[in-house]
Amino acid sequence: MDELVETQQTIAASSTPAAEFEQLSRSRQREVFFLLPEAVKQSLVEDMDREQLQRFVRRLDPDEVADVLGLATDETQTSVLERLDEDRREKVEFLLGFSPESAAGLMRLNYVTVDVDRDLEEVAHRVQRYEARTDEFPTIFVTEDDELEGELPGQVLAMTDEESVDLREHLEETPVVTYDTPDTDVVEVFRENPESSVAVLNDDRTIMGVIYAADLLRVIEESASETLYEFTGVKEEESILDGPVSKIRHRYRWLILNLGTAFLAAGAVGFFEDTIAAFTLLAVYMPVVAGMGGNAGTQSMAVTVRGIALEQISLSTGGRAVVNEIIAGAANGLITGVLVALIASVFNQSPMLGLVLGVSMVLNLVIAGFFGTIIPLLLDRIGKDPATSATIFITTMTDVLGFFIFLGLAQSVL
């Protein structure tokens, strides 16, 4: 594994990635390529000449060839496809016609269809012909009048001696999706049917391909990565293998925006400069107030964004959710406020400071619950993705208002 990671880093960092890639064995090339980040794959394919690209895809499965050529220019695609044998070229051209983020973009073509009235001997012959041509055992779909009836498990051929067997007795139900189903929806189908393969159907309900659970690993990994990128403000196309210049280019705008909001919080603190100078203990507890508000706001935001994604909530129906989060914020603020008030009263021997902290904690977590819910709903209403942009606004509100409440109460009471 360490060697594989080192190879990926070498290719990503090289100014001539195709030359580095060419030094690998054919089997190693296949293993390394499909584990590279998308941006590195793109630069590698662009750096390959047509002869090298043709040598690389020659031994790949048609769906893998489609993935590789999908990163090439139209002219390069045409040139490489012309050198493939007719059967493989037709399959690759067929797959290239679909979006890579759809069911058709995920599907494979390693399946055979047999009519439900056929006997096992005929099924076995069909499978043997497929294996002789592709060196792969196919998925066996059983149809009646071109309509999918189910999948015939391969072990039936090996375990049943009788030739005239009713195929219906051995069929397993097969989940289906249409060719234009988004890949994220295909993931949900597999979650409900984890042990099945999924048939991809055309508009007329005829079979176009088959998807296996392993084909979804890329989708699941990308989905998890996108979520992580969204919450941190990192560009999705940025890779851990990118150089420093690329990382700077992807991140500096987000950091400048954060800097602007940080100055708002600093301005709120500066407004109470004399109060902090007179009661220096306030500076010790300021991060506690801000941190608790930010964390509570992020919790509310996460629940709200998930509700939006599942179409459980919108701005017009979100009133109850906002009230619930405010009540939850007040209760949690009371719990944590009592704790921090006790700490300040005992360790700093200042009951009034404890009171200020306790009240501030309650109010700031109420603020966090309100803005953590309402901001994602507002962003969703105006067509913005709340997962990518809500955090910065919520944190700004909890910091600025939290400091105003805490320091304002301290100025009045202490």
Tab-separated table of C-alpha atoms in Angstrom:
chain	number	residue	atom	x	y	z
A	1	MET	CA	0.000	0.000	0.000
A	2	ASP	CA	2.859	2.395	0.800
A	3	GLU	CA	4.346	1.672	-2.608
A	4	LEU	CA	1.023	2.404	-4.276
A	5	VAL	CA	0.667	5.743	-2.459
A	6	GLU	CA	4.241	6.652	-3.378
A	7	THR	CA	3.534	5.851	-7.033
A	8	GLN	CA	0.436	8.056	-6.996
A	9	GLN	CA	2.392	10.927	-5.458
A	10	THR	CA	5.154	10.561	-8.030
A	11	ILE	CA	2.697	10.732	-10.936
A	12	ALA	CA	0.774	13.654	-9.414
A	13	ALA	CA	3.922	15.697	-8.759
A	14	SER	CA	5.609	14.982	-12.110
A	15	SER	CA	5.652	17.507	-14.931
A	16	THR	CA	5.517	14.515	-17.320
A	17	PRO	CA	3.029	12.144	-15.656
A	18	ALA	CA	2.612	10.029	-18.802
A	19	ALA	CA	6.328	9.145	-18.768
A	20	GLU	CA	6.132	8.068	-15.120
A	21	PHE	CA	2.976	6.071	-15.844
A	22	GLU	CA	4.552	4.306	-18.825
A	23	GLN	CA	7.240	2.787	-16.595
A	24	LEU	CA	4.626	0.777	-14.673
A	25	SER	CA	3.575	-2.730	-15.664
A	26	ARG	CA	0.234	-3.070	-17.483
A	27	SER	CA	-1.508	-4.553	-14.431
A	28	ARG	CA	0.014	-1.874	-12.203
A	29	GLN	CA	-1.158	0.884	-14.534
A	30	ARG	CA	-4.745	-0.312	-14.205
A	31	GLU	CA	-4.506	-0.465	-10.414
A	32	VAL	CA	-2.888	2.952	-10.049
A	33	PHE	CA	-4.996	4.879	-12.570
A	34	PHE	CA	-8.395	4.202	-11.044
A	35	LEU	CA	-7.186	5.209	-7.573
A	36	LEU	CA	-5.864	8.602	-8.688
A	37	PRO	CA	-7.838	11.793	-7.906
A	38	GLU	CA	-9.983	12.991	-10.801
A	39	ALA	CA	-7.803	16.026	-11.514
A	40	VAL	CA	-4.661	13.868	-11.689
A	41	LYS	CA	-6.407	11.396	-14.011
A	42	GLN	CA	-7.336	14.296	-16.266
A	43	SER	CA	-3.785	15.660	-16.483
A	44	LEU	CA	-2.390	12.154	-17.038
A	45	VAL	CA	-4.740	11.416	-19.950
A	46	GLU	CA	-3.996	14.821	-21.472
A	47	ASP	CA	-0.252	14.124	-21.219
A	48	MET	CA	-0.496	10.727	-22.956
A	49	ASP	CA	-0.045	10.518	-26.721
A	50	ARG	CA	-2.630	8.496	-28.613
A	51	GLU	CA	-0.411	5.429	-28.938
A	52	GLN	CA	0.206	5.253	-25.186
A	53	LEU	CA	-3.469	5.831	-24.439
A	54	GLN	CA	-4.455	3.074	-26.892
A	55	ARG	CA	-1.992	0.632	-25.306
A	56	PHE	CA	-3.383	1.422	-21.864
A	57	VAL	CA	-7.080	0.932	-22.691
A	58	ARG	CA	-6.524	-2.152	-24.878
A	59	ARG	CA	-6.827	-4.576	-21.934
A	60	LEU	CA	-9.434	-2.666	-19.921
A	61	ASP	CA	-13.099	-3.597	-19.642
A	62	PRO	CA	-15.431	-1.538	-21.860
A	63	ASP	CA	-16.832	0.416	-18.899
A	64	GLU	CA	-13.266	1.235	-17.765
A	65	VAL	CA	-12.308	2.293	-21.304
A	66	ALA	CA	-15.314	4.629	-21.299
A	67	ASP	CA	-14.161	6.137	-17.990
A	68	VAL	CA	-10.670	6.774	-19.369
A	69	LEU	CA	-11.733	8.129	-22.765
A	70	GLY	CA	-14.305	10.328	-21.080
A	71	LEU	CA	-11.334	12.413	-19.904
A	72	ALA	CA	-9.858	12.742	-23.423
A	73	THR	CA	-10.683	15.203	-26.192
A	74	ASP	CA	-13.231	14.220	-28.855
A	75	GLU	CA	-10.472	13.932	-31.440
A	76	THR	CA	-8.407	11.613	-29.221
A	77	GLN	CA	-11.497	9.536	-28.388
A	78	THR	CA	-12.211	8.998	-32.068
A	79	SER	CA	-8.612	8.062	-32.844
A	80	VAL	CA	-8.379	5.507	-30.022
A	81	LEU	CA	-11.823	4.024	-30.692
A	82	GLU	CA	-10.891	3.382	-34.325
A	83	ARG	CA	-8.111	1.057	-33.148
A	84	LEU	CA	-10.355	-1.100	-30.955
A	85	ASP	CA	-12.008	-4.243	-32.282
A	86	GLU	CA	-15.558	-3.771	-33.490
A	87	ASP	CA	-17.290	-5.401	-30.517
A	88	ARG	CA	-15.377	-3.413	-27.896
A	89	ARG	CA	-15.695	-0.188	-29.887
A	90	GLU	CA	-19.474	-0.510	-30.074
A	91	LYS	CA	-19.718	-1.135	-26.335
A	92	VAL	CA	-17.448	1.799	-25.446
A	93	GLU	CA	-19.229	4.185	-27.809
A	94	PHE	CA	-22.521	3.083	-26.281
A	95	LEU	CA	-21.270	3.808	-22.744
A	96	LEU	CA	-19.686	7.141	-23.700
A	97	GLY	CA	-23.103	8.393	-24.695
A	98	PHE	CA	-24.265	8.560	-21.083
A	99	SER	CA	-23.504	10.853	-18.178
A	100	PRO	CA	-20.856	9.343	-15.864
A	101	GLU	CA	-23.043	10.451	-12.927
A	102	SER	CA	-26.027	8.365	-14.008
A	103	ALA	CA	-26.924	4.692	-13.729
A	104	ALA	CA	-25.876	4.193	-17.353
A	105	GLY	CA	-22.499	5.727	-16.553
A	106	LEU	CA	-22.007	3.133	-13.800
A	107	MET	CA	-23.352	0.058	-15.546
A	108	ARG	CA	-21.433	-2.830	-17.047
A	109	LEU	CA	-22.381	-4.889	-20.076
A	110	ASN	CA	-21.404	-8.302	-18.703
A	111	TYR	CA	-24.840	-9.887	-18.737
A	112	VAL	CA	-26.856	-12.271	-20.888
A	113	THR	CA	-30.611	-12.482	-21.274
A	114	VAL	CA	-32.531	-15.710	-21.698
A	115	ASP	CA	-36.197	-16.295	-22.220
A	116	VAL	CA	-38.088	-17.765	-19.286
A	117	ASP	CA	-39.162	-20.767	-21.415
A	118	ARG	CA	-35.603	-21.889	-22.165
A	119	ASP	CA	-34.151	-24.957	-20.459
A	120	LEU	CA	-30.939	-25.079	-18.457
A	121	GLU	CA	-28.908	-26.590	-21.273
A	122	GLU	CA	-29.668	-23.639	-23.520
A	123	VAL	CA	-28.848	-21.230	-20.674
A	124	ALA	CA	-25.533	-23.018	-20.086
A	125	HIS	CA	-24.628	-22.783	-23.776
A	126	ARG	CA	-25.401	-19.077	-23.787
A	127	VAL	CA	-23.221	-18.503	-20.737
A	128	GLN	CA	-20.365	-20.594	-22.185
A	129	ARG	CA	-20.388	-18.587	-25.406
A	130	TYR	CA	-20.188	-15.368	-23.382
A	131	GLU	CA	-17.333	-16.721	-21.243
A	132	ALA	CA	-15.397	-17.833	-24.325
A	133	ARG	CA	-15.666	-14.357	-25.796
A	134	THR	CA	-14.955	-12.282	-22.661
A	135	ASP	CA	-13.325	-14.584	-20.046
A	136	GLU	CA	-15.996	-13.395	-17.581
A	137	PHE	CA	-19.026	-15.102	-16.046
A	138	PRO	CA	-22.079	-12.985	-16.842
A	139	THR	CA	-25.097	-12.039	-14.816
A	140	ILE	CA	-28.038	-14.069	-16.141
A	141	PHE	CA	-31.230	-12.050	-16.574
A	142	VAL	CA	-34.414	-13.954	-17.385
A	143	THR	CA	-37.030	-12.199	-19.501
A	144	GLU	CA	-40.523	-12.804	-20.829
A	145	ASP	CA	-41.527	-10.849	-23.921
A	146	ASP	CA	-38.402	-8.711	-23.332
A	147	GLU	CA	-39.653	-7.772	-19.853
A	148	LEU	CA	-37.290	-8.547	-16.969
A	149	GLU	CA	-38.565	-11.339	-14.724
A	150	GLY	CA	-35.547	-11.679	-12.434
A	151	GLU	CA	-31.991	-12.950	-12.126
A	152	LEU	CA	-30.981	-16.592	-12.375
A	153	PRO	CA	-28.173	-17.336	-9.871
A	154	GLY	CA	-25.143	-18.900	-11.504
A	155	GLN	CA	-25.018	-21.755	-9.008
A	156	VAL	CA	-28.281	-23.095	-10.407
A	157	LEU	CA	-26.394	-24.223	-13.497
A	158	ALA	CA	-23.897	-26.160	-11.402
A	159	MET	CA	-26.269	-27.627	-8.803
A	160	THR	CA	-29.230	-28.716	-10.934
A	161	ASP	CA	-28.909	-31.880	-13.025
A	162	GLU	CA	-32.285	-31.709	-14.714
A	163	GLU	CA	-32.295	-29.936	-18.062
A	164	SER	CA	-36.014	-29.192	-18.292
A	165	VAL	CA	-36.425	-26.989	-15.237
A	166	ASP	CA	-38.880	-24.149	-14.896
A	167	LEU	CA	-36.593	-21.115	-14.577
A	168	ARG	CA	-39.290	-19.244	-12.661
A	169	GLU	CA	-38.737	-21.544	-9.699
A	170	HIS	CA	-35.139	-20.377	-9.308
A	171	LEU	CA	-35.418	-16.677	-10.047
A	172	GLU	CA	-34.275	-14.006	-7.611
A	173	GLU	CA	-35.930	-10.607	-7.601
A	174	THR	CA	-33.764	-7.970	-9.250
A	175	PRO	CA	-33.906	-4.273	-8.264
A	176	VAL	CA	-34.126	-2.002	-11.305
A	177	VAL	CA	-33.307	1.603	-12.169
A	178	THR	CA	-33.659	3.537	-15.400
A	179	TYR	CA	-30.564	4.538	-17.326
A	180	ASP	CA	-30.878	8.225	-16.347
A	181	THR	CA	-31.217	7.609	-12.585
A	182	PRO	CA	-28.650	9.772	-10.711
A	183	ASP	CA	-25.789	7.747	-9.239
A	184	THR	CA	-26.665	8.933	-5.723
A	185	ASP	CA	-30.144	7.402	-6.112
A	186	VAL	CA	-28.547	4.147	-7.255
A	187	VAL	CA	-26.619	4.115	-3.974
A	188	GLU	CA	-29.934	4.272	-2.084
A	189	VAL	CA	-31.252	1.302	-4.084
A	190	PHE	CA	-28.225	-0.732	-3.029
A	191	ARG	CA	-28.667	0.278	0.587
A	192	GLU	CA	-32.130	-1.242	0.471
A	193	ASN	CA	-30.881	-4.307	-1.454
A	194	PRO	CA	-27.268	-4.799	-0.313
A	195	GLU	CA	-26.855	-8.343	-1.656
A	196	SER	CA	-28.274	-7.740	-5.133
A	197	SER	CA	-27.059	-6.542	-8.456
A	198	VAL	CA	-29.188	-3.852	-10.106
A	199	ALA	CA	-30.510	-4.005	-13.659
A	200	VAL	CA	-30.427	-0.806	-15.722
A	201	LEU	CA	-33.465	-0.421	-17.979
A	202	ASN	CA	-34.188	1.675	-21.033
A	203	ASP	CA	-37.344	3.749	-21.432
A	204	ASP	CA	-39.088	0.748	-22.980
A	205	ARG	CA	-38.120	-1.390	-19.946
A	206	THR	CA	-35.583	-3.460	-21.889
A	207	ILE	CA	-32.273	-4.269	-20.190
A	208	MET	CA	-29.288	-2.037	-20.940
A	209	GLY	CA	-26.721	-3.143	-18.341
A	210	VAL	CA	-26.020	-4.247	-14.796
A	211	ILE	CA	-24.513	-2.485	-11.780
A	212	TYR	CA	-22.707	-4.233	-8.937
A	213	ALA	CA	-22.071	-2.971	-5.411
A	214	ALA	CA	-18.342	-2.609	-6.160
A	215	ASP	CA	-19.168	-0.143	-8.936
A	216	LEU	CA	-20.592	2.231	-6.329
A	217	LEU	CA	-17.465	2.563	-4.195
A	218	ARG	CA	-16.333	5.560	-6.235
A	219	VAL	CA	-19.725	7.249	-5.885
A	220	ILE	CA	-19.832	6.693	-2.116
A	221	GLU	CA	-16.266	7.970	-1.669
A	222	GLU	CA	-16.943	11.022	-3.824
A	223	SER	CA	-20.152	11.771	-1.943
A	224	ALA	CA	-18.361	11.600	1.396
A	225	SER	CA	-15.544	13.764	0.056
A	226	GLU	CA	-17.954	16.351	-1.328
A	227	THR	CA	-19.688	16.634	2.041
A	228	LEU	CA	-16.376	17.101	3.796
A	229	TYR	CA	-15.212	19.664	1.227
A	230	GLU	CA	-18.486	21.596	1.524
A	231	PHE	CA	-18.232	21.943	5.288
A	232	THR	CA	-14.584	23.069	5.190
A	233	GLY	CA	-14.632	25.388	2.198
A	234	VAL	CA	-12.093	23.330	0.248
A	235	LYS	CA	-12.596	22.973	-3.480
A	236	GLU	CA	-13.821	19.509	-4.499
A	237	GLU	CA	-11.179	19.231	-7.234
A	238	GLU	CA	-8.354	19.767	-4.761
A	239	SER	CA	-6.346	16.657	-3.981
A	240	ILE	CA	-3.999	15.825	-1.140
A	241	LEU	CA	-1.409	15.221	-3.864
A	242	ASP	CA	-1.649	18.793	-5.233
A	243	GLY	CA	1.319	21.131	-4.927
A	244	PRO	CA	1.333	24.265	-2.742
A	245	VAL	CA	0.481	26.654	-5.593
A	246	SER	CA	-2.668	24.692	-6.438
A	247	LYS	CA	-3.698	24.532	-2.772
A	248	ILE	CA	-3.240	28.297	-2.365
A	249	ARG	CA	-5.324	28.974	-5.470
A	250	HIS	CA	-8.183	26.773	-4.257
A	251	ARG	CA	-8.372	28.159	-0.713
A	252	TYR	CA	-7.431	31.837	-0.505
A	253	ARG	CA	-10.859	33.290	-1.424
A	254	TRP	CA	-12.577	31.286	1.305
A	255	LEU	CA	-9.982	32.382	3.856
A	256	ILE	CA	-10.358	36.044	2.863
A	257	LEU	CA	-14.124	35.756	3.422
A	258	ASN	CA	-13.463	34.202	6.827
A	259	LEU	CA	-11.045	37.020	7.592
A	260	GLY	CA	-13.771	39.573	6.929
A	261	THR	CA	-16.179	37.897	9.330
A	262	ALA	CA	-13.417	37.540	11.914
A	263	PHE	CA	-12.985	41.329	11.841
A	264	LEU	CA	-16.698	41.686	12.628
A	265	ALA	CA	-16.199	39.601	15.758
A	266	ALA	CA	-13.055	41.556	16.581
A	267	GLY	CA	-15.020	44.797	16.193
A	268	ALA	CA	-17.585	43.549	18.700
A	269	VAL	CA	-14.812	42.774	21.174
A	270	GLY	CA	-13.105	46.125	20.554
A	271	PHE	CA	-16.312	47.941	21.419
A	272	PHE	CA	-15.866	46.675	25.008
A	273	GLU	CA	-12.132	47.282	25.254
A	274	ASP	CA	-12.403	49.270	28.495
A	275	THR	CA	-14.611	46.618	30.101
A	276	ILE	CA	-12.108	43.855	29.243
A	277	ALA	CA	-9.235	45.984	30.549
A	278	ALA	CA	-11.048	46.442	33.863
A	279	PHE	CA	-12.058	42.787	34.186
A	280	THR	CA	-9.308	40.728	32.518
A	281	LEU	CA	-11.005	37.452	33.498
A	282	LEU	CA	-13.538	38.169	30.766
A	283	ALA	CA	-10.858	37.466	28.148
A	284	VAL	CA	-10.362	33.994	29.599
A	285	TYR	CA	-14.021	33.043	29.146
A	286	MET	CA	-14.659	34.700	25.781
A	287	PRO	CA	-13.498	31.643	23.753
A	288	VAL	CA	-15.835	29.459	25.831
A	289	VAL	CA	-18.881	31.536	24.917
A	290	ALA	CA	-17.922	31.782	21.233
A	291	GLY	CA	-16.925	28.111	20.919
A	292	MET	CA	-20.096	26.765	22.495
A	293	GLY	CA	-22.259	28.984	20.281
A	294	GLY	CA	-20.405	27.933	17.127
A	295	ASN	CA	-20.669	24.242	17.954
A	296	ALA	CA	-24.376	24.452	18.792
A	297	GLY	CA	-25.050	26.376	15.579
A	298	THR	CA	-23.223	23.753	13.524
A	299	GLN	CA	-25.302	20.992	15.136
A	300	SER	CA	-28.541	22.769	14.224
A	301	MET	CA	-27.276	23.425	10.722
A	302	ALA	CA	-26.335	19.769	10.145
A	303	VAL	CA	-29.825	18.580	11.119
A	304	THR	CA	-31.482	21.262	8.986
A	305	VAL	CA	-29.334	20.585	5.902
A	306	ARG	CA	-30.140	16.893	6.162
A	307	GLY	CA	-33.851	17.728	6.394
A	308	ILE	CA	-33.563	19.917	3.290
A	309	ALA	CA	-31.729	17.181	1.389
A	310	LEU	CA	-34.437	14.656	2.292
A	311	GLU	CA	-37.149	17.194	1.342
A	312	GLN	CA	-38.571	17.067	4.880
A	313	ILE	CA	-38.442	20.811	5.429
A	314	SER	CA	-38.408	24.160	3.601
A	315	LEU	CA	-38.586	27.813	4.593
A	316	SER	CA	-42.382	27.782	4.337
A	317	THR	CA	-42.719	24.723	6.588
A	318	GLY	CA	-39.762	25.347	8.878
A	319	GLY	CA	-41.435	27.332	11.658
A	320	ARG	CA	-41.824	24.364	13.953
A	321	ALA	CA	-38.242	23.270	13.387
A	322	VAL	CA	-36.961	26.752	14.258
A	323	VAL	CA	-38.990	26.786	17.485
A	324	ASN	CA	-37.774	23.290	18.403
A	325	GLU	CA	-34.142	24.282	17.900
A	326	ILE	CA	-34.593	27.447	19.960
A	327	ILE	CA	-36.109	25.445	22.828
A	328	ALA	CA	-33.343	22.842	22.562
A	329	GLY	CA	-30.747	25.628	22.533
A	330	ALA	CA	-32.249	27.210	25.645
A	331	ALA	CA	-32.273	23.874	27.496
A	332	ASN	CA	-28.713	23.006	26.484
A	333	GLY	CA	-27.641	26.559	27.295
A	334	LEU	CA	-29.130	26.215	30.749
A	335	ILE	CA	-27.286	22.935	31.357
A	336	THR	CA	-23.903	24.186	30.144
A	337	GLY	CA	-24.516	27.646	31.605
A	338	VAL	CA	-25.009	26.246	35.101
A	339	LEU	CA	-21.787	24.256	34.761
A	340	VAL	CA	-19.698	27.198	33.588
A	341	ALA	CA	-21.285	29.484	36.202
A	342	LEU	CA	-20.310	27.058	38.950
A	343	ILE	CA	-16.774	26.857	37.616
A	344	ALA	CA	-16.402	30.643	37.505
A	345	SER	CA	-17.969	31.052	40.958
A	346	VAL	CA	-15.726	28.438	42.599
A	347	PHE	CA	-12.404	28.915	40.837
A	348	ASN	CA	-12.583	32.670	40.343
A	349	GLN	CA	-14.643	33.376	43.472
A	350	SER	CA	-16.937	35.630	41.481
A	351	PRO	CA	-20.627	34.686	41.611
A	352	MET	CA	-21.526	37.688	39.465
A	353	LEU	CA	-19.096	36.573	36.754
A	354	GLY	CA	-20.691	33.137	36.970
A	355	LEU	CA	-24.135	34.681	36.550
A	356	VAL	CA	-23.014	36.679	33.508
A	357	LEU	CA	-21.490	33.544	31.945
A	358	GLY	CA	-24.550	31.427	32.651
A	359	VAL	CA	-27.018	33.911	31.165
A	360	SER	CA	-24.730	34.525	28.175
A	361	MET	CA	-24.490	30.794	27.515
A	362	VAL	CA	-28.264	30.377	27.485
A	363	LEU	CA	-28.813	33.343	25.158
A	364	ASN	CA	-25.980	32.395	22.798
A	365	LEU	CA	-27.227	28.830	22.370
A	366	VAL	CA	-30.720	30.189	21.666
A	367	ILE	CA	-29.129	32.396	18.990
A	368	ALA	CA	-27.233	29.368	17.662
A	369	GLY	CA	-30.415	27.296	17.403
A	370	PHE	CA	-32.261	30.082	15.598
A	371	PHE	CA	-29.598	31.017	13.059
A	372	GLY	CA	-28.399	27.414	12.673
A	373	THR	CA	-31.866	26.585	11.355
A	374	ILE	CA	-33.061	29.733	9.612
A	375	ILE	CA	-29.883	30.486	7.626
A	376	PRO	CA	-29.806	27.117	5.757
A	377	LEU	CA	-33.538	27.505	5.006
A	378	LEU	CA	-33.018	31.026	3.646
A	379	LEU	CA	-30.057	29.949	1.512
A	380	ASP	CA	-32.060	27.032	0.149
A	381	ARG	CA	-34.949	29.377	-0.705
A	382	ILE	CA	-32.695	31.656	-2.793
A	383	GLY	CA	-31.148	28.708	-4.601
A	384	LYS	CA	-27.821	28.512	-2.771
A	385	ASP	CA	-26.391	25.291	-1.369
A	386	PRO	CA	-26.669	25.637	2.436
A	387	ALA	CA	-24.010	22.977	3.034
A	388	THR	CA	-21.362	25.061	1.281
A	389	SER	CA	-22.135	28.511	2.657
A	390	ALA	CA	-24.196	28.381	5.854
A	391	THR	CA	-21.383	27.661	8.319
A	392	ILE	CA	-19.588	30.967	7.893
A	393	PHE	CA	-22.760	33.024	8.445
A	394	ILE	CA	-23.877	31.001	11.457
A	395	THR	CA	-20.467	31.250	13.123
A	396	THR	CA	-20.377	34.988	12.472
A	397	MET	CA	-23.761	35.504	14.133
A	398	THR	CA	-22.927	33.388	17.205
A	399	ASP	CA	-19.538	35.075	17.613
A	400	VAL	CA	-20.682	38.670	17.144
A	401	LEU	CA	-23.947	38.443	19.080
A	402	GLY	CA	-22.404	36.157	21.696
A	403	PHE	CA	-19.631	38.663	22.418
A	404	PHE	CA	-22.106	41.546	22.537
A	405	ILE	CA	-24.311	39.721	25.023
A	406	PHE	CA	-21.458	38.470	27.221
A	407	LEU	CA	-19.467	41.685	27.303
A	408	GLY	CA	-22.582	43.883	27.426
A	409	LEU	CA	-23.884	42.035	30.498
A	410	ALA	CA	-20.439	42.211	32.070
A	411	GLN	CA	-20.295	45.966	31.498
A	412	SER	CA	-23.701	46.393	33.121
A	413	VAL	CA	-23.236	44.064	36.098
A	414	LEU	CA	-19.561	43.872	37.003
